[in-house]
mmCIF file of C-alpha atoms in Angstrom:
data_model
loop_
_atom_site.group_PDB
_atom_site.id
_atom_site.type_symbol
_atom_site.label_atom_id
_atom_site.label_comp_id
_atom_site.label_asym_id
_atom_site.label_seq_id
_atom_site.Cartn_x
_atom_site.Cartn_y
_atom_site.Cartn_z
ATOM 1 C CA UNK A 1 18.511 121.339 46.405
ATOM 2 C CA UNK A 2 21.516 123.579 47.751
ATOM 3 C CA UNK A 3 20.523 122.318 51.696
ATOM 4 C CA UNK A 4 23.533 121.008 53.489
ATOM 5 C CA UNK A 5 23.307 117.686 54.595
ATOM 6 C CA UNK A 6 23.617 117.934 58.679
ATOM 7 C CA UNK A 7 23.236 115.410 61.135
ATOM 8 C CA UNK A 8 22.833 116.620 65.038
ATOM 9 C CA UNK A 9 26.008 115.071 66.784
ATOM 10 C CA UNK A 10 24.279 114.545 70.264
ATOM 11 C CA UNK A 11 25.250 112.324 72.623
ATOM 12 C CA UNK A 12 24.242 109.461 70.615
ATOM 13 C CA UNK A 13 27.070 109.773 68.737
ATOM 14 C CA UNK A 14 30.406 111.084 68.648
ATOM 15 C CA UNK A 15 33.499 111.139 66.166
ATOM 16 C CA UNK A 16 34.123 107.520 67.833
ATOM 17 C CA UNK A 17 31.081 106.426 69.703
ATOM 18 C CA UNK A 18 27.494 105.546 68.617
ATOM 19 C CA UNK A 19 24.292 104.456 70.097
ATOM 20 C CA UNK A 20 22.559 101.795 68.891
ATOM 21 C CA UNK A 21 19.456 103.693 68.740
ATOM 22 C CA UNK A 22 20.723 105.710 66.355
ATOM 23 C CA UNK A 23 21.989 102.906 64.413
ATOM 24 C CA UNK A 24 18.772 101.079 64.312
ATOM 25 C CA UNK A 25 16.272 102.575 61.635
ATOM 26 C CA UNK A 26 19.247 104.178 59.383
ATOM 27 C CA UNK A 27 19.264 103.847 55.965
ATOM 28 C CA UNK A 28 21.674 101.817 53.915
ATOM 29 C CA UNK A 29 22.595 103.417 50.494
ATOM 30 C CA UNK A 30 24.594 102.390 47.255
ATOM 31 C CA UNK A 31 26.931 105.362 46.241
ATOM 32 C CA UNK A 32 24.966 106.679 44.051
ATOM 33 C CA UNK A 33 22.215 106.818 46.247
ATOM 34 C CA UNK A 34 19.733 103.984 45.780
ATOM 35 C CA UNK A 35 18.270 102.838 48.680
ATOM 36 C CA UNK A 36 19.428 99.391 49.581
ATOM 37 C CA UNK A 37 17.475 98.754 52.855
ATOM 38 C CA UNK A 38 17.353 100.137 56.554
ATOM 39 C CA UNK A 39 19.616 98.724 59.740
ATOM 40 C CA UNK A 40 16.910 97.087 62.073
ATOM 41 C CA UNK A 41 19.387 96.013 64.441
ATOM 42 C CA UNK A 42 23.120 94.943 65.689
ATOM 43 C CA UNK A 43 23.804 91.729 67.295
ATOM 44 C CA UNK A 44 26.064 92.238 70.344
ATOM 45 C CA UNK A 45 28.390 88.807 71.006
ATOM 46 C CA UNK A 46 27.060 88.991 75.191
ATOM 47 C CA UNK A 47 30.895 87.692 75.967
ATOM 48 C CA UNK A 48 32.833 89.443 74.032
ATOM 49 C CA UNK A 49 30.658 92.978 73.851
ATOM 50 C CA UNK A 50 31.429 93.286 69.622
ATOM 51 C CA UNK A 51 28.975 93.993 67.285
ATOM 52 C CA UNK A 52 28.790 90.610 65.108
ATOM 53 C CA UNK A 53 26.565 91.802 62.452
ATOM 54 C CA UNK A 54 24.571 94.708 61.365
ATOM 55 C CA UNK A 55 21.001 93.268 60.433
ATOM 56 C CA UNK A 56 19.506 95.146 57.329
ATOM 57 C CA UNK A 57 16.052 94.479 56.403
ATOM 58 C CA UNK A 58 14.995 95.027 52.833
ATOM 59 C CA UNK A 59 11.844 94.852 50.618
ATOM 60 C CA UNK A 60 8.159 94.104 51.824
ATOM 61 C CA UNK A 61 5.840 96.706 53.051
ATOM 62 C CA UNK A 62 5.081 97.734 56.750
ATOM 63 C CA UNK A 63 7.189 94.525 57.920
ATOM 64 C CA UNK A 64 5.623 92.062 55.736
ATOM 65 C CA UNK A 65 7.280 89.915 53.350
ATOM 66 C CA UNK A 66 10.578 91.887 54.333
ATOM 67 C CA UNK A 67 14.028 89.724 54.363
ATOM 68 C CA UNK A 68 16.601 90.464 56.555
ATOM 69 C CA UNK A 69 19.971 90.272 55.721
ATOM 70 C CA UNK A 70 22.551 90.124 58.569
ATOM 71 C CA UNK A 71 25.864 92.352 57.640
ATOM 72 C CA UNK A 72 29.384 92.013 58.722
ATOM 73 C CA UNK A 73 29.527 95.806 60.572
ATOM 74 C CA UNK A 74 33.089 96.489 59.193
ATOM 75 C CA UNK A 75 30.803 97.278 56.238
ATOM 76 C CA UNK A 76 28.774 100.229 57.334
ATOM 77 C CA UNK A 77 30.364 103.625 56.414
ATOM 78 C CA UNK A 78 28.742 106.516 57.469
ATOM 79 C CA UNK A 79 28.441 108.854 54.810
ATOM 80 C CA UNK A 80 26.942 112.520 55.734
ATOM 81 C CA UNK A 81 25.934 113.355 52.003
ATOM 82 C CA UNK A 82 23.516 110.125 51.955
ATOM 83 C CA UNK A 83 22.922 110.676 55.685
ATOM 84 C CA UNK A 84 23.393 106.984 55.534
ATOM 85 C CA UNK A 85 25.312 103.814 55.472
ATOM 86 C CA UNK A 86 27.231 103.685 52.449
ATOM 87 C CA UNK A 87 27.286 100.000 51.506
ATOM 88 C CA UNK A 88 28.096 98.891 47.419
ATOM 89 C CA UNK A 89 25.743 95.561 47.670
ATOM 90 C CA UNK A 90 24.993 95.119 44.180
ATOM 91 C CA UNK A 91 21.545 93.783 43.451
ATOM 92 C CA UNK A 92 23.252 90.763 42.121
ATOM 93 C CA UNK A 93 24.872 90.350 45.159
ATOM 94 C CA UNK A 94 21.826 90.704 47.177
ATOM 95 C CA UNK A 95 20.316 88.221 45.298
ATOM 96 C CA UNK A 96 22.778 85.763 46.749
ATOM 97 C CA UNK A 97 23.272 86.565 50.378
ATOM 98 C CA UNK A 98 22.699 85.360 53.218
ATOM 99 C CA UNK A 99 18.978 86.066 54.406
ATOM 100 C CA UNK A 100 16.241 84.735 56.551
ATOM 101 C CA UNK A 101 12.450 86.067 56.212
ATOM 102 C CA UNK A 102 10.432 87.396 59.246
ATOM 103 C CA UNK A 103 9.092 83.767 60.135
ATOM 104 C CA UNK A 104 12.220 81.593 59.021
ATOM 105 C CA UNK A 105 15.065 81.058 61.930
ATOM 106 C CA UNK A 106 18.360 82.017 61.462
ATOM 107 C CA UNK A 107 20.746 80.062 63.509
ATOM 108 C CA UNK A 108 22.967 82.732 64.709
ATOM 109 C CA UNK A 109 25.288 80.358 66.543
ATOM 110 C CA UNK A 110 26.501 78.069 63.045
ATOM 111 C CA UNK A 111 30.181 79.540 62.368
ATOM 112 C CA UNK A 112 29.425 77.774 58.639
ATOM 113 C CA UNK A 113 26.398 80.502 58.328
ATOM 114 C CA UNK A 114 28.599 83.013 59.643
ATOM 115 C CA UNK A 115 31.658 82.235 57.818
ATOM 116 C CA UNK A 116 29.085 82.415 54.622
ATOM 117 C CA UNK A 117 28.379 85.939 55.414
ATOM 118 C CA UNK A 118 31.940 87.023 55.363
ATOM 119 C CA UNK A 119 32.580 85.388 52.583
ATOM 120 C CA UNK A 120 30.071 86.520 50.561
ATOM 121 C CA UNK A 121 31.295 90.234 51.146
ATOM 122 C CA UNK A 122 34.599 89.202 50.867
ATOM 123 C CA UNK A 123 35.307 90.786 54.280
ATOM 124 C CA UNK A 124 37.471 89.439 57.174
ATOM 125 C CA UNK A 125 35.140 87.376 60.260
ATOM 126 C CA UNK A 126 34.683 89.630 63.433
ATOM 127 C CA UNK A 127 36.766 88.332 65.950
ATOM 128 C CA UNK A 128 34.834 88.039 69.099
ATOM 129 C CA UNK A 129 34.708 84.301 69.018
ATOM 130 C CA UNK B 1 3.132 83.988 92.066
ATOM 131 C CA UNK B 2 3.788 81.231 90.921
ATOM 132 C CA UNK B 3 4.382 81.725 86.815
ATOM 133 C CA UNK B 4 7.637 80.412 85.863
ATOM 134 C CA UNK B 5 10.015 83.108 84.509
ATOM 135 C CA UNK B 6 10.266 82.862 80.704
ATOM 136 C CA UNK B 7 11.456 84.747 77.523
ATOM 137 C CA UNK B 8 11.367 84.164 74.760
ATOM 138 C CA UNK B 9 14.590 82.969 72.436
ATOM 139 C CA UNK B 10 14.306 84.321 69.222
ATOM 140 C CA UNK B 11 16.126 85.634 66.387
ATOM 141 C CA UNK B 12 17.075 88.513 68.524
ATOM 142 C CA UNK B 13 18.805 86.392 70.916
ATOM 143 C CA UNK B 14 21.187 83.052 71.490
ATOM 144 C CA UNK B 15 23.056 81.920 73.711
ATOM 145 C CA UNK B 16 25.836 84.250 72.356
ATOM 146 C CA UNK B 17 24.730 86.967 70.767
ATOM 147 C CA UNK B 18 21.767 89.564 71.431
ATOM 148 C CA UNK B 19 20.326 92.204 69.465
ATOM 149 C CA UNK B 20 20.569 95.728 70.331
ATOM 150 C CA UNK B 21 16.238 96.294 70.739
ATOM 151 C CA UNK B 22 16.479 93.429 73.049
ATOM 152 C CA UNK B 23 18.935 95.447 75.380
ATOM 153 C CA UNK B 24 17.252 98.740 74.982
ATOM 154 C CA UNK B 25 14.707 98.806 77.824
ATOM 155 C CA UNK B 26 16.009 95.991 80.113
ATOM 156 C CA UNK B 27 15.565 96.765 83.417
ATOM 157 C CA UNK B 28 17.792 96.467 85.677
ATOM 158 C CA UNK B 29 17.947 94.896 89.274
ATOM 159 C CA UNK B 30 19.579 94.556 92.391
ATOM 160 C CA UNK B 31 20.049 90.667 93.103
ATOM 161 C CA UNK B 32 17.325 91.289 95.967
ATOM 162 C CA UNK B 33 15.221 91.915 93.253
ATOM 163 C CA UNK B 34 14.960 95.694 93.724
ATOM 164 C CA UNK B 35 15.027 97.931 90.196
ATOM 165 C CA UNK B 36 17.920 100.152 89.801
ATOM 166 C CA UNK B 37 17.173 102.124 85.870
ATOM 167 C CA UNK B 38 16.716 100.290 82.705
ATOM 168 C CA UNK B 39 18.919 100.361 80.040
ATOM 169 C CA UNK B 40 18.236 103.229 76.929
ATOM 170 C CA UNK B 41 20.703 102.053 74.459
ATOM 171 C CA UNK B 42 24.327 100.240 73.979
ATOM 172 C CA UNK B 43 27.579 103.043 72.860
ATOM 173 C CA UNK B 44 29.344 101.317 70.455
ATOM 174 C CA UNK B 45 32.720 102.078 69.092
ATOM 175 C CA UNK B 46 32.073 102.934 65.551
ATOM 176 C CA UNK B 47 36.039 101.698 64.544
ATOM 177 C CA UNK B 48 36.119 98.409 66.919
ATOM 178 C CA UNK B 49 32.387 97.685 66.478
ATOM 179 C CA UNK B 50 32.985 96.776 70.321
ATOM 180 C CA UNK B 51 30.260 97.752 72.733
ATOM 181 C CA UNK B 52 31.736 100.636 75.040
ATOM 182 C CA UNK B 53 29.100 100.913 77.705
ATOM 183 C CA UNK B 54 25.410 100.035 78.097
ATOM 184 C CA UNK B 55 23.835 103.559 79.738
ATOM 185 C CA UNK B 56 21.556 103.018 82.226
ATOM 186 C CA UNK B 57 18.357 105.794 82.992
ATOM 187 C CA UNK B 58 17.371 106.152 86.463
ATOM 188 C CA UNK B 59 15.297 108.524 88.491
ATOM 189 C CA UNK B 60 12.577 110.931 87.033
ATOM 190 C CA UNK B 61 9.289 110.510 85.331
ATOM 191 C CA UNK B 62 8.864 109.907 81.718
ATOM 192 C CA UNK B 63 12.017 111.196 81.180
ATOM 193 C CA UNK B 64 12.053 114.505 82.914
ATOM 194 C CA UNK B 65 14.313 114.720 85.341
ATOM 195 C CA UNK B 66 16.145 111.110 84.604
ATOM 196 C CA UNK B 67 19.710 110.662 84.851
ATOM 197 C CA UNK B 68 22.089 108.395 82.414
ATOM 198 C CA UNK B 69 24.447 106.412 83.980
ATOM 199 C CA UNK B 70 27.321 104.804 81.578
ATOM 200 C CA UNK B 71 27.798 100.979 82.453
ATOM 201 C CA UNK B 72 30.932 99.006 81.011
ATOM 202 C CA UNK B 73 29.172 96.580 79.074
ATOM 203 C CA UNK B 74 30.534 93.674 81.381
ATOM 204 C CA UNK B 75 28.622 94.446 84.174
ATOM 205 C CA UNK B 76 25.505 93.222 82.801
ATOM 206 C CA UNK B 77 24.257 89.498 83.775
ATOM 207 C CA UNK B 78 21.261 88.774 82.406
ATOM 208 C CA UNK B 79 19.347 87.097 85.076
ATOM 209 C CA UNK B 80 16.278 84.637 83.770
ATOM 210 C CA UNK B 81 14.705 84.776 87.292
ATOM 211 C CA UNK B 82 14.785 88.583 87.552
ATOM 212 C CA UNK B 83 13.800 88.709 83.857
ATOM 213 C CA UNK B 84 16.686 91.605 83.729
ATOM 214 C CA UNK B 85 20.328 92.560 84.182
ATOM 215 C CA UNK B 86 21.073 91.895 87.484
ATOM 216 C CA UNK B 87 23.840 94.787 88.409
ATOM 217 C CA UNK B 88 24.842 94.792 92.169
ATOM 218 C CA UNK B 89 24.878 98.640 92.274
ATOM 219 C CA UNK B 90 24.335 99.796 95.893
ATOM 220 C CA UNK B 91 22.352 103.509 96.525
ATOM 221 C CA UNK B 92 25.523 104.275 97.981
ATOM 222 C CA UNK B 93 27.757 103.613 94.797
ATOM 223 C CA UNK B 94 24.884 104.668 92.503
ATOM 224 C CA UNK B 95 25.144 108.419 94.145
ATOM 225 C CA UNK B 96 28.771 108.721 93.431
ATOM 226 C CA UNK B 97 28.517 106.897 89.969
ATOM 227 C CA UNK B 98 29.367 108.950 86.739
ATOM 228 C CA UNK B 99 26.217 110.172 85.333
ATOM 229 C CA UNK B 100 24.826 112.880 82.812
ATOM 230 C CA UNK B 101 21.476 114.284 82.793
ATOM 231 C CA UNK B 102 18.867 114.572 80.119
ATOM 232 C CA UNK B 103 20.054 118.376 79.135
ATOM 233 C CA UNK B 104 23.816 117.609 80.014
ATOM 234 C CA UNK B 105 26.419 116.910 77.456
ATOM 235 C CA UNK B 106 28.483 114.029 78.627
ATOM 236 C CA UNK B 107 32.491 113.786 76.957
ATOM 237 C CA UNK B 108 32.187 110.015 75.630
ATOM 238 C CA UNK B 109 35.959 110.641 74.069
ATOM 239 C CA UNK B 110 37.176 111.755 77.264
ATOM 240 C CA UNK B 111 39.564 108.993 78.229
ATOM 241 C CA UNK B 112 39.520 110.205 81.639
ATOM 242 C CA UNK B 113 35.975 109.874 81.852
ATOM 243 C CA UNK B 114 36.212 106.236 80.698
ATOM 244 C CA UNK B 115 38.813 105.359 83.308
ATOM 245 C CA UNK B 116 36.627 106.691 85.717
ATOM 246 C CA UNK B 117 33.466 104.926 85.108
ATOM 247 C CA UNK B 118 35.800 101.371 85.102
ATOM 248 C CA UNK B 119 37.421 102.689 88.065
ATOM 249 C CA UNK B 120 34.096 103.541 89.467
ATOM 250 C CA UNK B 121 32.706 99.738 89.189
ATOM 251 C CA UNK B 122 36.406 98.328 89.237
ATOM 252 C CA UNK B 123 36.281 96.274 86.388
ATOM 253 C CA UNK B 124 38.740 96.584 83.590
ATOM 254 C CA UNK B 125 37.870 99.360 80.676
ATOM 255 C CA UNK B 126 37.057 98.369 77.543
ATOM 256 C CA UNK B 127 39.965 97.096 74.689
ATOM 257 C CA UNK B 128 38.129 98.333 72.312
ATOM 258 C CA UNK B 129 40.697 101.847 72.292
#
């Protein structure tokens, strides 16, 4: 296992631009390298144009029974060597946050649901509202 | 012709926030109702998680031959009627409108080039820089 991790910079994605195709469908890794989830999508605030939240689905089996967990995006780190997201949710953590399943509705718009998110990463809310 | 326009609001969409696979493959229109491209995927700038442009493809035939036009992410409206962005673009300003084709690599750090695509549509550039 000597192959070096590589990862075609196209014009998907640049040192400070990325498309959201090439978001969607990437993997979301602890440090060492467990597999947490995958990103299924980002949801784009239509006034404001920012990213909101990453949402990460997790568990299940060809989309069924799978959770999604919406993310605050400061968290996603790109790292090359997991040719991943780099996120430290621990499975504790996990256990606690924020989720909806694939037939439940998560009501985007509640700033108490999205305040919850934040808070349980302990990261600052996005600012586009 | 008488259906009613609909679409459906789901967890991939509210009032103020859409997800990313729900902008990939929009089409686009003229407020005449004439197409203009669709749109292939959202840039978004990995540091701001703002959304830099939506590119638009236009022309060609399963993708051969199609060209990518960057859009500042303001332009789009969605339009319920039109079931699509509606983007006043004329042929005209289309013709002279920044674009890259499939086989082309297009400078997305280029500051220049930014200016001129928000020049090109005169509406302000991003803040997300």
């Amino acid at each position: 296992m000597n192959a070096t991790p590589t990862r075609t910079i196209d014009k998907q994605e640049t040192a400070q631009l990325i498309g959201s195709d090439m978001v969607e469908g990437t993997n979301v890794y602890r440090s060492n390298g467990d597999k947490v989830g995958e990103i299924e999508r980002v949801m784009i605030d239509k006034h404001s144009g920012k990213v909101a939240y990453a949402v990460m689905s997790f568990g299940g089996f060809m989309g069924i029974g799978e959770d999604y967990y919406p993310l605050p995006w400061s968290m996603l780190k790109y790292n090359t060597e997991l040719d991943g997201y780099e996120v430290n949710i621990s499975e504790q953590q996990l256990k606690g946050a924020p989720k909806y399943g694939r037939h439940e509705t998560w009501d985007w718009e509640s700033r108490d649901r999205g305040a919850r998110i934040h808070d349980h990463y302990g990261v600052p809310p996005y600012s586009g509202i």
